[in-house]
XYZ file of N, CA and C in Angstrom:
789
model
N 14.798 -33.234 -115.801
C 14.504 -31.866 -115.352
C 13.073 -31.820 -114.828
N 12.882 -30.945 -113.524
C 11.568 -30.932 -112.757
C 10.703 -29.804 -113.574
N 9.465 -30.736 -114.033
C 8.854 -29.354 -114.744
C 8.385 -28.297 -113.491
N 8.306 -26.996 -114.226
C 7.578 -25.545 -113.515
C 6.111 -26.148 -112.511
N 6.575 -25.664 -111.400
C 4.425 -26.089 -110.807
C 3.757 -24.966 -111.772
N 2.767 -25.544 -111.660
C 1.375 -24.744 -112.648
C 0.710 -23.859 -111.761
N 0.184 -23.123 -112.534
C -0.245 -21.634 -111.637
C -1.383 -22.171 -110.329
N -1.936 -23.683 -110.816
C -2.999 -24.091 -109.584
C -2.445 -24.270 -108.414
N -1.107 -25.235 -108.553
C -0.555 -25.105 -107.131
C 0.196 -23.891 -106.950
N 0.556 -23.260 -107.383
C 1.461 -21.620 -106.493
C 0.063 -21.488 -105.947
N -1.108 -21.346 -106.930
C -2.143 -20.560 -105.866
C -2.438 -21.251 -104.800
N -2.524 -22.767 -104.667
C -2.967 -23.383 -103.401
C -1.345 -23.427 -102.758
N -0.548 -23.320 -103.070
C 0.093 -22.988 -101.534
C 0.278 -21.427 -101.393
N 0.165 -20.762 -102.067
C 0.026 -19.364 -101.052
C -1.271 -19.327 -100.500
N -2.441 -20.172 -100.680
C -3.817 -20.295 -100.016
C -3.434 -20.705 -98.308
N -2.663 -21.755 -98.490
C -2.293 -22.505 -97.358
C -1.033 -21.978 -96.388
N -0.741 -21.359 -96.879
C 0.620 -20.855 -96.074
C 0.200 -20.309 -94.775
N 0.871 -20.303 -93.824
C 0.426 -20.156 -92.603
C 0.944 -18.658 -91.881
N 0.846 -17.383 -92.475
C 1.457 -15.995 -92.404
C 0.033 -15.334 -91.499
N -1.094 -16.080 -91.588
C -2.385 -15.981 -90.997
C -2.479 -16.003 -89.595
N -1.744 -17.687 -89.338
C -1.076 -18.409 -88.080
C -0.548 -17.240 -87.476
N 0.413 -16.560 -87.878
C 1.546 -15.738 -87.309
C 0.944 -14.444 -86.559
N -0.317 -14.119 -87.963
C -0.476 -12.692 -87.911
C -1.592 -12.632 -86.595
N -1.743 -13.965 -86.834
C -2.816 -13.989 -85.202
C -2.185 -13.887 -83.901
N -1.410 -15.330 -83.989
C -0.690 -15.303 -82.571
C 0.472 -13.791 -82.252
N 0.502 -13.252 -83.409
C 1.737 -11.613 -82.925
C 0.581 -10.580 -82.376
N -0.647 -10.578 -82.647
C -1.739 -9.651 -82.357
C -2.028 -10.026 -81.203
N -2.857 -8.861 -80.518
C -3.163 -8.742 -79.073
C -4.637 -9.135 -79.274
N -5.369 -9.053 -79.851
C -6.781 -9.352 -80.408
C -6.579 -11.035 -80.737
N -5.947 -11.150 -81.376
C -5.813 -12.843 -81.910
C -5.235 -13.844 -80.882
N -4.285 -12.966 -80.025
C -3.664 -13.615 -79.057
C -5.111 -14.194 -77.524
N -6.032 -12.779 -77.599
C -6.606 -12.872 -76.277
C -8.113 -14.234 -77.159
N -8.431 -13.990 -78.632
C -9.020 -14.724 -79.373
C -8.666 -16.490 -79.071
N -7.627 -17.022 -78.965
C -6.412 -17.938 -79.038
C -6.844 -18.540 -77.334
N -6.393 -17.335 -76.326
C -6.807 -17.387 -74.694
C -7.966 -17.619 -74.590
N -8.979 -17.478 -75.257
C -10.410 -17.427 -75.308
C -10.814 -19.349 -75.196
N -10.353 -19.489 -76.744
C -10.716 -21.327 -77.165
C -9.535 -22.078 -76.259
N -8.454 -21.639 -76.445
C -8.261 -23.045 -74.998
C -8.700 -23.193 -73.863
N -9.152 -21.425 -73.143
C -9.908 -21.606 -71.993
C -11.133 -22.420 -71.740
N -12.191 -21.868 -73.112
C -12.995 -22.854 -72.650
C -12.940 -24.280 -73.111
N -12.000 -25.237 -74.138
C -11.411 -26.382 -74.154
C -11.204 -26.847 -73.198
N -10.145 -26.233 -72.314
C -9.658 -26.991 -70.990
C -11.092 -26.581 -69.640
N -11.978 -25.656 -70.017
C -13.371 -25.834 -69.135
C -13.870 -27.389 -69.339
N -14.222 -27.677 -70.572
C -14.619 -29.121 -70.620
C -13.547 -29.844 -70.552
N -12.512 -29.693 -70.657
C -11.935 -31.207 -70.089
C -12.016 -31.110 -68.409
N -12.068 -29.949 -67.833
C -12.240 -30.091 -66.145
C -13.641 -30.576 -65.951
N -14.652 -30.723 -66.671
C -16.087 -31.016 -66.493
C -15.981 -32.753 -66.382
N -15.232 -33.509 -67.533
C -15.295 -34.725 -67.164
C -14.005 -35.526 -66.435
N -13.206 -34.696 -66.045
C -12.242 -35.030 -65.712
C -12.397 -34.857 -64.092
N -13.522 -34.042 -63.433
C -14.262 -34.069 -62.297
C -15.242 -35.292 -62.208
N -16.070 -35.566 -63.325
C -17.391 -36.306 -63.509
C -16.643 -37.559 -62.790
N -15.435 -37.801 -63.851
C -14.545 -39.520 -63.658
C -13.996 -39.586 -61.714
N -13.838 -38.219 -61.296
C -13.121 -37.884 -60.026
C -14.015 -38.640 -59.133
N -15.385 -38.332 -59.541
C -16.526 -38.411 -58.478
C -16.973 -39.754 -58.281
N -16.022 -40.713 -58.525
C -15.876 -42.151 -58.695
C -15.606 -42.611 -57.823
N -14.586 -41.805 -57.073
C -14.058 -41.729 -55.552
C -15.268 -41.879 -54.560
N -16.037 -41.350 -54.656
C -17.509 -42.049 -53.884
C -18.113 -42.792 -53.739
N -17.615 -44.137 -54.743
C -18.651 -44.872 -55.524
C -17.458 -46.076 -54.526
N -16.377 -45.588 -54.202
C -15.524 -46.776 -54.049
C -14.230 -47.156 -54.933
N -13.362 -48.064 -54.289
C -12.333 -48.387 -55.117
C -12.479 -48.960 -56.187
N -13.041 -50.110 -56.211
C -13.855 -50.908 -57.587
C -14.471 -50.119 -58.376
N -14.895 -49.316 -58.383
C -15.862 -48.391 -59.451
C -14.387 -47.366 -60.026
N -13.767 -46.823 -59.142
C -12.869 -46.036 -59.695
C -11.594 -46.641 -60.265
N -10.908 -47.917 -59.953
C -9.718 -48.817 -60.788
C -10.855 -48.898 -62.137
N -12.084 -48.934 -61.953
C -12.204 -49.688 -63.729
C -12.701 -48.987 -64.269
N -12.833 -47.353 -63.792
C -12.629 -45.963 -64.518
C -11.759 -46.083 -64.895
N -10.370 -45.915 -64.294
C -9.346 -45.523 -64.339
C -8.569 -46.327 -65.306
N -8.796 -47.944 -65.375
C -8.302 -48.981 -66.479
C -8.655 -48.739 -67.659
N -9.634 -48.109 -67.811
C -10.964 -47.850 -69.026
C -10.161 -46.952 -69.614
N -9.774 -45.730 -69.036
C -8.948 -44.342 -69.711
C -7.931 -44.921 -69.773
N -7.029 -45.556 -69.492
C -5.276 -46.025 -69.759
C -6.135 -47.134 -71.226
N -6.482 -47.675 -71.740
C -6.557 -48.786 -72.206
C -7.469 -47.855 -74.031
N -7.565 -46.694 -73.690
C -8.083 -45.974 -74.734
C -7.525 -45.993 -75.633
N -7.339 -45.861 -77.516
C -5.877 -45.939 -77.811
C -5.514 -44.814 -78.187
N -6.309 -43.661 -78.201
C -6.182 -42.498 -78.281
C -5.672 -41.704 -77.494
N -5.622 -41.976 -76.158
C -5.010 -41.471 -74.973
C -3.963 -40.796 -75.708
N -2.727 -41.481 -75.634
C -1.811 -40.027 -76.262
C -1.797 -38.833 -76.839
N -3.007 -39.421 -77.957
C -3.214 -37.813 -78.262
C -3.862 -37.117 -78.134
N -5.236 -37.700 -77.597
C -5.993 -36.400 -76.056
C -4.914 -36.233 -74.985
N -3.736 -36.774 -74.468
C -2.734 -35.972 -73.999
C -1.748 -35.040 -74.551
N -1.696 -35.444 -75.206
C -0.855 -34.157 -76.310
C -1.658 -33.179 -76.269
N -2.876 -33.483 -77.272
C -3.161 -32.315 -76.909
C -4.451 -31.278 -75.780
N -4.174 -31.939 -74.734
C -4.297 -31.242 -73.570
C -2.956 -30.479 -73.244
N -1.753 -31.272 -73.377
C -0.359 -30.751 -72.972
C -0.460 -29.327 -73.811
N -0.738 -29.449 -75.387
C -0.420 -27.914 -75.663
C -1.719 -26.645 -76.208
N -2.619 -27.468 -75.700
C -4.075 -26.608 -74.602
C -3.340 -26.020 -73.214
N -2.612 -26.782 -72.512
C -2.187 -25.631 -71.110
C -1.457 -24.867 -71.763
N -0.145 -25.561 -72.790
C 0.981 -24.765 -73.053
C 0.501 -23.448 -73.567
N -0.217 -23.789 -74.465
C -0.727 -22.179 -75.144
C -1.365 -21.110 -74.082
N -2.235 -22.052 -73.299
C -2.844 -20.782 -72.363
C -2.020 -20.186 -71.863
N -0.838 -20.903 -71.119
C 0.084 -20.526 -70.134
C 0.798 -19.451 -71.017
N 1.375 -19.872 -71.924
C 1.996 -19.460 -72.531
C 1.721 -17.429 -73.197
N 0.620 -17.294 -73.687
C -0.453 -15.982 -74.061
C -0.789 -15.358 -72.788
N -0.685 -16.733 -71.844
C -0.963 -15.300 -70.466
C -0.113 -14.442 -70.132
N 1.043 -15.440 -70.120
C 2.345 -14.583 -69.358
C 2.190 -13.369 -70.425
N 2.450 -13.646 -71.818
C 3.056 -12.623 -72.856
C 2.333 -11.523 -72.815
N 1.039 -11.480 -73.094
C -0.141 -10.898 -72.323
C 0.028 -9.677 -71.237
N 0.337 -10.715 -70.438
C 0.288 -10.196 -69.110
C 1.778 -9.345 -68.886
N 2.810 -9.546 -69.381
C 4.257 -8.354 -69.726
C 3.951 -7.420 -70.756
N 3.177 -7.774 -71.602
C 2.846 -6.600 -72.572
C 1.640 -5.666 -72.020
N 1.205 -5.984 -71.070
C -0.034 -5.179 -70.927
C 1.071 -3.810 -69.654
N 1.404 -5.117 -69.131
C 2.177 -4.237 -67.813
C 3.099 -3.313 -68.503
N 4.071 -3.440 -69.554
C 4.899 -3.209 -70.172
C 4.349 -1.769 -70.681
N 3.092 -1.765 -71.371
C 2.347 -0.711 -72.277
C 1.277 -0.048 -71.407
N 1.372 -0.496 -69.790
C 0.451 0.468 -68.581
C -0.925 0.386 -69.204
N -1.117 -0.693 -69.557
C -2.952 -1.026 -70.091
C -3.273 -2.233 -69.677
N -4.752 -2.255 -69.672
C -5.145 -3.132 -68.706
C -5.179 -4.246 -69.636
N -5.650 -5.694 -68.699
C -5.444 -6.867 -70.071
C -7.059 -6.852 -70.930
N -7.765 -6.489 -70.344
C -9.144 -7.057 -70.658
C -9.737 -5.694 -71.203
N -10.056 -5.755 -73.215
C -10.729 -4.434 -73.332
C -11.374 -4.148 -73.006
N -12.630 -4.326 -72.080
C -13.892 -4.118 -71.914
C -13.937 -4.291 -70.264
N -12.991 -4.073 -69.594
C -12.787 -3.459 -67.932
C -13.067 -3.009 -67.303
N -12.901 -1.835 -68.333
C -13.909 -0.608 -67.750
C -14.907 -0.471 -67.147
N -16.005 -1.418 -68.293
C -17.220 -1.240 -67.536
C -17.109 -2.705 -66.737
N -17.367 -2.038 -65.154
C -17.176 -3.068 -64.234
C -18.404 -3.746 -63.643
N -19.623 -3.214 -64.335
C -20.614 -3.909 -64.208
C -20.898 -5.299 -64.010
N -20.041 -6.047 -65.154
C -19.968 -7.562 -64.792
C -18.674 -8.239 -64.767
N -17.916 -7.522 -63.475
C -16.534 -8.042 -62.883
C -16.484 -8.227 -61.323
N -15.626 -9.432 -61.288
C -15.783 -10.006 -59.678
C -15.696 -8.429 -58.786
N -15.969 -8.984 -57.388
C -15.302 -7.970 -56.457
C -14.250 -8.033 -55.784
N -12.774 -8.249 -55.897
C -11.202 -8.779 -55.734
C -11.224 -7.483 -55.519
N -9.928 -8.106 -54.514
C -9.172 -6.398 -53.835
C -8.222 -6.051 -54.533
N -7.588 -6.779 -55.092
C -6.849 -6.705 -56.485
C -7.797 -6.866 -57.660
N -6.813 -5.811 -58.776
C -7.515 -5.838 -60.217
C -8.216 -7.325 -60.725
N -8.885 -7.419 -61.316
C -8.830 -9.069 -62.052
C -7.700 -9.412 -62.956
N -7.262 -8.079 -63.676
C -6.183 -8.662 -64.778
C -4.677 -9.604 -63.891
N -4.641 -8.645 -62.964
C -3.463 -9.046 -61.771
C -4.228 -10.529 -61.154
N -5.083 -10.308 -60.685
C -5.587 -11.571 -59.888
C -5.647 -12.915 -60.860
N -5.880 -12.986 -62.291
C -6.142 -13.892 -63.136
C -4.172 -14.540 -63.085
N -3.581 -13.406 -63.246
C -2.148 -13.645 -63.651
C -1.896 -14.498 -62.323
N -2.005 -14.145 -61.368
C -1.773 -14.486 -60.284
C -2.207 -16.083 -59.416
N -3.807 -15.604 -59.897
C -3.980 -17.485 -59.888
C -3.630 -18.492 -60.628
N -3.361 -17.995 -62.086
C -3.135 -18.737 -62.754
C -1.911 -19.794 -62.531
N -0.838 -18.567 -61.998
C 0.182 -18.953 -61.524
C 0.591 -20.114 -60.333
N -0.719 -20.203 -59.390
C -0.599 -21.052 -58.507
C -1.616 -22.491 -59.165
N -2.380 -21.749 -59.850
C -2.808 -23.038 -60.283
C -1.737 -24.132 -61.372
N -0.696 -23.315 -62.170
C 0.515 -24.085 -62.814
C 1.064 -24.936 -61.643
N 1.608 -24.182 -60.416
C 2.499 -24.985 -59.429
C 1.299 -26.259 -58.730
N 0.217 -26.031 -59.000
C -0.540 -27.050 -58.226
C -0.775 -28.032 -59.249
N -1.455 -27.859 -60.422
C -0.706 -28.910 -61.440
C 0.529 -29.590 -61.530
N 1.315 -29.072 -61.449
C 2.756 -29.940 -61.657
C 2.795 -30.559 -60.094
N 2.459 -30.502 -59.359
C 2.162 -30.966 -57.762
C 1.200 -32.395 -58.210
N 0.403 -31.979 -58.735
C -0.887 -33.070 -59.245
C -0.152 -34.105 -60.504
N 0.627 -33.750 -61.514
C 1.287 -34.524 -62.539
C 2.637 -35.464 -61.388
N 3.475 -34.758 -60.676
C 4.293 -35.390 -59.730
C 3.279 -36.666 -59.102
N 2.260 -36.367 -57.946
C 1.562 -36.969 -57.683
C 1.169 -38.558 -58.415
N 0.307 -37.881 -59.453
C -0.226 -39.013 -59.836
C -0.123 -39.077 -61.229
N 0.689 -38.910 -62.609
C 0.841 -38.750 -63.940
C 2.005 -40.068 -63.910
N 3.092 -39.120 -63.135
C 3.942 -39.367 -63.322
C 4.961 -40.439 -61.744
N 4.096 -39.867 -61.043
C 4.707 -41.056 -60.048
C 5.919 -41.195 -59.153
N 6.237 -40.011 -58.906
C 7.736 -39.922 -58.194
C 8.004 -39.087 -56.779
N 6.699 -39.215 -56.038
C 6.769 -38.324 -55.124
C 7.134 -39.807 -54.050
N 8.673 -39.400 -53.307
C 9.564 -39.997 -52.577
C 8.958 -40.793 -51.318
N 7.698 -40.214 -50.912
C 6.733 -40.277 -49.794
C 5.712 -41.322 -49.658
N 5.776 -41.592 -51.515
C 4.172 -42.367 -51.928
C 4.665 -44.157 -52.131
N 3.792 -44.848 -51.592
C 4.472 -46.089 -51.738
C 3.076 -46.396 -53.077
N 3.418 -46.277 -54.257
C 2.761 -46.612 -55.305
C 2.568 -48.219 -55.510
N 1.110 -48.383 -56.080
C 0.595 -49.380 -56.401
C 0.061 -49.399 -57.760
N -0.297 -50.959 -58.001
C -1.096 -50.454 -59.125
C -2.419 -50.704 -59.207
N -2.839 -49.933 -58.077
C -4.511 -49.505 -57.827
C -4.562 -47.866 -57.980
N -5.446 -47.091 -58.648
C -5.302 -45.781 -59.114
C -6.018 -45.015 -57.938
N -6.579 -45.834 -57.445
C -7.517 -45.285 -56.245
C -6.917 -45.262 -54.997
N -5.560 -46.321 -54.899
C -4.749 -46.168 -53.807
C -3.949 -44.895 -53.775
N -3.439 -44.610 -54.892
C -2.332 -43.733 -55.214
C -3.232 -42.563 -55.261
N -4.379 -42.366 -55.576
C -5.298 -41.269 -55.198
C -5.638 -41.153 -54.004
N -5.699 -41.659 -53.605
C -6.273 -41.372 -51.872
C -4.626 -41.062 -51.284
N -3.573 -41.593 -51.445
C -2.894 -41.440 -50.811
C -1.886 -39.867 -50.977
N -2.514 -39.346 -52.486
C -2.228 -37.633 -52.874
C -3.018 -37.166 -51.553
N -4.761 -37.410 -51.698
C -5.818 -36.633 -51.135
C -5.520 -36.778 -49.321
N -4.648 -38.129 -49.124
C -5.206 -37.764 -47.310
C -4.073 -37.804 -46.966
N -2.702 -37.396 -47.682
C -1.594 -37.118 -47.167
C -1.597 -35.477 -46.314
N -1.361 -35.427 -45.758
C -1.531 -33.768 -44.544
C -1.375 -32.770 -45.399
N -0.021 -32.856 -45.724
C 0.372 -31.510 -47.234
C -0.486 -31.493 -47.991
N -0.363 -33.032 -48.699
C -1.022 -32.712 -49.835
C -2.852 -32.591 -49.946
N -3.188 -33.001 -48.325
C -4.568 -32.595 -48.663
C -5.080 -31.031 -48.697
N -4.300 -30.407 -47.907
C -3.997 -29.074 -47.866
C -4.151 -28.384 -49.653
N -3.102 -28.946 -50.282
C -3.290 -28.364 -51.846
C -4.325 -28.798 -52.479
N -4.654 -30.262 -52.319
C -5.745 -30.519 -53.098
C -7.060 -30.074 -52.491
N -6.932 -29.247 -51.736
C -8.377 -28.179 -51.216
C -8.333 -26.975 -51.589
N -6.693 -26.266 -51.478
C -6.705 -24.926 -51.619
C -6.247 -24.730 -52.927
N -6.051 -25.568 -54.272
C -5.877 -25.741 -55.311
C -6.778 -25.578 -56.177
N -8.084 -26.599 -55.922
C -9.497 -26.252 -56.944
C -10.155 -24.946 -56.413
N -9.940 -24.562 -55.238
C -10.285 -23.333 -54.597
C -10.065 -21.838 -55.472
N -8.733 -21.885 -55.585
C -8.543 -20.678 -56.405
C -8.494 -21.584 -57.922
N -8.421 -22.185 -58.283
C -8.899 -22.651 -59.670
C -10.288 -22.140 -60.046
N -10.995 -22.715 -59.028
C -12.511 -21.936 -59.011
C -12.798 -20.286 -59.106
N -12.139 -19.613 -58.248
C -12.433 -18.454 -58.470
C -11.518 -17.746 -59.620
N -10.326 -18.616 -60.219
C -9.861 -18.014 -61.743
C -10.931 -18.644 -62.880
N -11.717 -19.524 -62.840
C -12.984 -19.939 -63.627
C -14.138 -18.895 -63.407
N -14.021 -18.366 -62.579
C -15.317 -17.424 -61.885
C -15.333 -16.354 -63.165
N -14.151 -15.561 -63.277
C -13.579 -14.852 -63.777
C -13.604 -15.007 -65.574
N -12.502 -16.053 -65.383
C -12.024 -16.737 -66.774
C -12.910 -16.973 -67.699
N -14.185 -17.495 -66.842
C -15.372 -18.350 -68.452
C -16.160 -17.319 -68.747
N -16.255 -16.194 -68.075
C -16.933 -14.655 -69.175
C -16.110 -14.254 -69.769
N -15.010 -14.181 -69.368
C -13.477 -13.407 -70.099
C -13.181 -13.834 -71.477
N -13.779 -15.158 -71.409
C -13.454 -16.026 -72.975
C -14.621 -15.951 -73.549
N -15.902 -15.713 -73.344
C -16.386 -15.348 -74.257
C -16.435 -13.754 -74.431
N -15.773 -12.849 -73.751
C -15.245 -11.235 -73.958
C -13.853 -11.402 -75.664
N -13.131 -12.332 -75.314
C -12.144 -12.816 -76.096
C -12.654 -13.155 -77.322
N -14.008 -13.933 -77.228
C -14.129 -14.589 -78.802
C -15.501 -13.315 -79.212
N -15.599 -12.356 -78.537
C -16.491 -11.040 -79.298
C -18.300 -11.534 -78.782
N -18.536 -12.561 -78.059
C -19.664 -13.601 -78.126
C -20.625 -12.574 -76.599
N -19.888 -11.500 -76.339
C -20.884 -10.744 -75.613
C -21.807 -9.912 -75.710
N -22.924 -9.478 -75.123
C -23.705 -8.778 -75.485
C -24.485 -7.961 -74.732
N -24.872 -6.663 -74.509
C -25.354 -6.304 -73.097
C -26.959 -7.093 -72.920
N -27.395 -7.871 -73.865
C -28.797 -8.634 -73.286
C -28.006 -9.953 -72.338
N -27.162 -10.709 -72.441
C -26.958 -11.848 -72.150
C -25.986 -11.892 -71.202
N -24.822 -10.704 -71.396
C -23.467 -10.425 -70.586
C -23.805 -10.881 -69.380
N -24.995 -10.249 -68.601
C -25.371 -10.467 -67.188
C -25.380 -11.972 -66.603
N -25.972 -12.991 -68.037
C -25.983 -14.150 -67.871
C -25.126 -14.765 -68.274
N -24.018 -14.495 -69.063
C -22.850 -15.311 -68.890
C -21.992 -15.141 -67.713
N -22.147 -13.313 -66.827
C -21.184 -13.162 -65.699
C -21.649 -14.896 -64.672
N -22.934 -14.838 -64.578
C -23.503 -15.353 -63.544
C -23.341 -16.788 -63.925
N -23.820 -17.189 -65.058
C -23.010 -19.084 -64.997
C -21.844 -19.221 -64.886
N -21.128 -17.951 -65.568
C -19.186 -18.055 -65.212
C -19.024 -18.338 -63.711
N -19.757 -17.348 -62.692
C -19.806 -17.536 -61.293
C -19.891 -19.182 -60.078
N -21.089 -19.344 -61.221
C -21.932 -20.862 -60.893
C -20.651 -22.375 -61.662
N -20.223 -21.893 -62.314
C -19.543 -22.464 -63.077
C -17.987 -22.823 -62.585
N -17.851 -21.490 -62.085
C -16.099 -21.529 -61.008
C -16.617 -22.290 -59.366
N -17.430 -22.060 -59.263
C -18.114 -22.745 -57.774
C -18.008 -24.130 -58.018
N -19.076 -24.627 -58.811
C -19.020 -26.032 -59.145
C -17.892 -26.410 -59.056
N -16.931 -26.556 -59.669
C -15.683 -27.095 -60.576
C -14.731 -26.937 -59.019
N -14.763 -25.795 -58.952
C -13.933 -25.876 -57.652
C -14.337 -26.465 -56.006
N -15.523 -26.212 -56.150
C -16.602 -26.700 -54.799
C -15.645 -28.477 -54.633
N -16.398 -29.138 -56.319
C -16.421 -30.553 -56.683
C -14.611 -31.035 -56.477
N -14.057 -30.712 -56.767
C -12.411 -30.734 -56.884
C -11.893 -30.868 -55.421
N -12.311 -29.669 -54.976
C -12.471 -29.722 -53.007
C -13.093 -30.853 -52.114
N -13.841 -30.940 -52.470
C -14.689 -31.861 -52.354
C -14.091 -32.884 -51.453
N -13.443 -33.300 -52.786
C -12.785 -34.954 -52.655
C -11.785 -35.482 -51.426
N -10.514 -34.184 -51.458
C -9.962 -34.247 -50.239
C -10.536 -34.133 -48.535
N -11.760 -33.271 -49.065
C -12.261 -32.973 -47.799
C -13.350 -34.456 -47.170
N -13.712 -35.172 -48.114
C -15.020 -35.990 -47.748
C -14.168 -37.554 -48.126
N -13.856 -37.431 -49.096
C -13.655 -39.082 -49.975
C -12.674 -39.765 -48.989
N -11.668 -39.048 -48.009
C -10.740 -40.027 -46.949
C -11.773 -40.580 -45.698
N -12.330 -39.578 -45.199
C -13.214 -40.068 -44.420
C -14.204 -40.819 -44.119
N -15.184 -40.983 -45.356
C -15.509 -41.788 -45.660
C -15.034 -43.504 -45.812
N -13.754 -43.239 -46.752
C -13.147 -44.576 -47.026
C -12.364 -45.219 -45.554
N -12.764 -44.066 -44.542
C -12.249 -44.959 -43.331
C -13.641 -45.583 -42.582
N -14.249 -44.812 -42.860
C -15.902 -45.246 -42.311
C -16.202 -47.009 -42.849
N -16.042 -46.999 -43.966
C -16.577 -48.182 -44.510
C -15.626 -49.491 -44.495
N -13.740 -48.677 -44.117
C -13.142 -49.776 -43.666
C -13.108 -50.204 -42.164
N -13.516 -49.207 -41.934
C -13.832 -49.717 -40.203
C -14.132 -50.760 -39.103
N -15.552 -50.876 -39.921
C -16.225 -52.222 -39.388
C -15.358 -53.490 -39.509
N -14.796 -53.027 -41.104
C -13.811 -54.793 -40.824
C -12.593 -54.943 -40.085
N -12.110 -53.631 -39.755
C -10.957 -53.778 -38.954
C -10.983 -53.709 -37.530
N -12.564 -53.585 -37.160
C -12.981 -53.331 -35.460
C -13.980 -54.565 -35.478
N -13.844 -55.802 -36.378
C -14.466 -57.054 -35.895
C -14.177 -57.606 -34.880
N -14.478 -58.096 -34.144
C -14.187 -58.701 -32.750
C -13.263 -60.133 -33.133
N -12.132 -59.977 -32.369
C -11.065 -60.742 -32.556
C -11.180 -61.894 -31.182
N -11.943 -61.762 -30.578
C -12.077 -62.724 -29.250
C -12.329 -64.210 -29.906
N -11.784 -65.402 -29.052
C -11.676 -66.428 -29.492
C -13.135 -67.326 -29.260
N -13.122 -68.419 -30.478
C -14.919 -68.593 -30.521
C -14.902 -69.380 -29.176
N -15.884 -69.240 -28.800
C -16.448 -70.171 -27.852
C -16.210 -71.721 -27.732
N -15.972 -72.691 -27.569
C -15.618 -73.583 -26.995
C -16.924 -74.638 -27.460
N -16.620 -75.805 -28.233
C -17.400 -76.052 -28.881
C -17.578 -77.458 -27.798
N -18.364 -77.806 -27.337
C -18.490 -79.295 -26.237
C -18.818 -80.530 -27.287
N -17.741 -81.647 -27.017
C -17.779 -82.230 -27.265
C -17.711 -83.725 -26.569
N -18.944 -84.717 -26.754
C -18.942 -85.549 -26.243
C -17.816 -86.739 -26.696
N -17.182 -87.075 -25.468
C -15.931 -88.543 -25.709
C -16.731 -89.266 -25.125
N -16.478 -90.479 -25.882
C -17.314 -91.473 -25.701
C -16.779 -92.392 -24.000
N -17.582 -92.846 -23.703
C -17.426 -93.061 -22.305
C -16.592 -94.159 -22.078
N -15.391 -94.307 -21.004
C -14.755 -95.968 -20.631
C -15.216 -96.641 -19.762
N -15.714 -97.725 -20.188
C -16.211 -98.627 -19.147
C -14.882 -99.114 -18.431
C-alpha cells in the first residue's frame, strides 16, 4: 500500500501547478505581457541573425564557414525550437488579440490614445501591426521554403550556403521579396520595439520619447540591413567574378624556336 504524500509535497505541488500559466495567457494584460518578451527575444535573434547575413560581403569563403559553424553547433535544435515557438506564440497572441480587440470595438494598445509617441500610418497602428505582421509570416515561410528547408522547384541546390543564398537574393521574384520583406519588417519593428516595452509596463513619460525614437532607429537598421543584401551583395559578387571570366582567351604567342641546322 502507497503511503499518504505528506503535507510538504501537497504544498509544493499546489506551489507548482501551472493555473498561473493559464491565468496569464486567458488575460488581455498577460497576453499583451507574453507579446511583449517574445517580441523583443525575436528583436535579438534578428540582430545576429543580420550580423551572420553581413558575411555576404565578406565573400563566399567567409560566409560557408559561418554558415558550417551554425549547422555543426550541438545546440542548434534547440535554439530552433525554440525560436519556432518564439514566432508561434507571437503569431499566435496577435491574431487572438487582434479578433478580440475587433470583436470588443477597442483598440489593441492601452495607451493609444495618447498619440504623442505613435508612427504617422494612414491606417491605425493596431490594424497596420496586424497587417504587417501578416506579410511578414508569408515572407518567412517564402524564406524557410528558400533556404531552411530547400524545395523551391527553381533552385538548383548545393552544398555551398552562399550559393543557395545568392541564388534566393538575385532570383527576379525573389529579389523583389527579399527587399520588400525586411522593408515592412522594419517599419512593424518601428512600431513593435516601443509597443513591447508599453506591454511589459517599462514606460515612462521621462524616457517614452527615447524609446519611441531607438524603436524608430531600430526598425530602420534591421530593415535598411536585411534590404541591403538583395539590393548590393549580387552585384557585387558579379563585379569580383568578372575579371576572371573576361580574361583574355586569345592564343599565346608563338614561342620561336631554333631547329638545329642540316648540313
Amino acid at each position: 500500500m502507497d503511503p499518504a504524500p505528506s503535507p510538504a509535497s501537497s504544498n509544493l505541488a499546489r506551489q507548482i501547478n501551472l493555473k498561473w500559466l493559464h491565468r496569464l495567457i486567458t488575460s488581455s494584460i498577460g497576453r499583451k505581457f507574453i507579446m511583449g518578451i517574445t517580441g523583443l527575444l525575436l528583436c535579438g535573434f534578428l540582430v545576429g541573425h543580420l550580423a551572420g547575413n553581413f558575411l555576404l560581403f565578406k565573400g563566399e569563403k567567409d560566409f560557408n564557414e559561418y554558415a558550417e559553424w551554425i549547422h555543426h553547433q550541438k545546440l542548434l535544435p534547440l535554439i530552433e525550437l525554440g525560436l519556432l515557438l518564439l514566432f508561434l506564440a507571437h503569431i499566435y497572441l496577435a491574431f487572438v488579440t487582434t479578433f478580440e480587440n475587433r470583436k470588443a470595438r477597442q483598440q489593441r494598445y492601452v495607451v493609444k490614445e495618447s498619440k504623442q509617441y505613435d508612427l504617422t500610418l494612414p491606417i491605425p497602428a493596431h490594424n497596420w501591426m496586424f497587417i504587417s505582421g501578416s506579410i511578414i509570416l508569408g515572407f518567412l515561410l517564402l524564406h524557410l521554403v528558400d533556404l531552411r528547408i530547400g524545395i523551391r522547384p527553381d533552385f538548383v541546390y548545393t552544398d555551398s550556403a552562399y550559393a543557395n543564398t545568392m541564388q534566393a537574393i538575385s532570383n527576379p521574384i525573389g529579389r523583389i521579396a527579399y527587399i520588400v520583406g525586411p522593408i515592412i519588417l522594419g517599419f512593424h519593428l518601428a512600431h513593435g520595439f516601443a509597443s513591447a516595452f508599453q506591454s511589459l509596463g517599462l514606460t515612462h513619460p521621462k524616457y517614452s520619447g527615447l524609446i519611441y525614437k531607438l524603436s524608430i532607429v531600430f526598425g530602420i537598421a534591421i530593415g535598411a540591413g536585411f534590404a541591403s543584401l538583395p539590393i548590393l551583395v549580387p552585384g557585387m559578387a558579379n563585379r569580383s567574378a568578372k575579371p576572371a571570366s573576361t580574361t583574355s582567351t586569345a592564343p599565346a604567342p608563338a614561342v620561336a624556336v631554333d631547329l638545329p641546322a642540316h648540313d
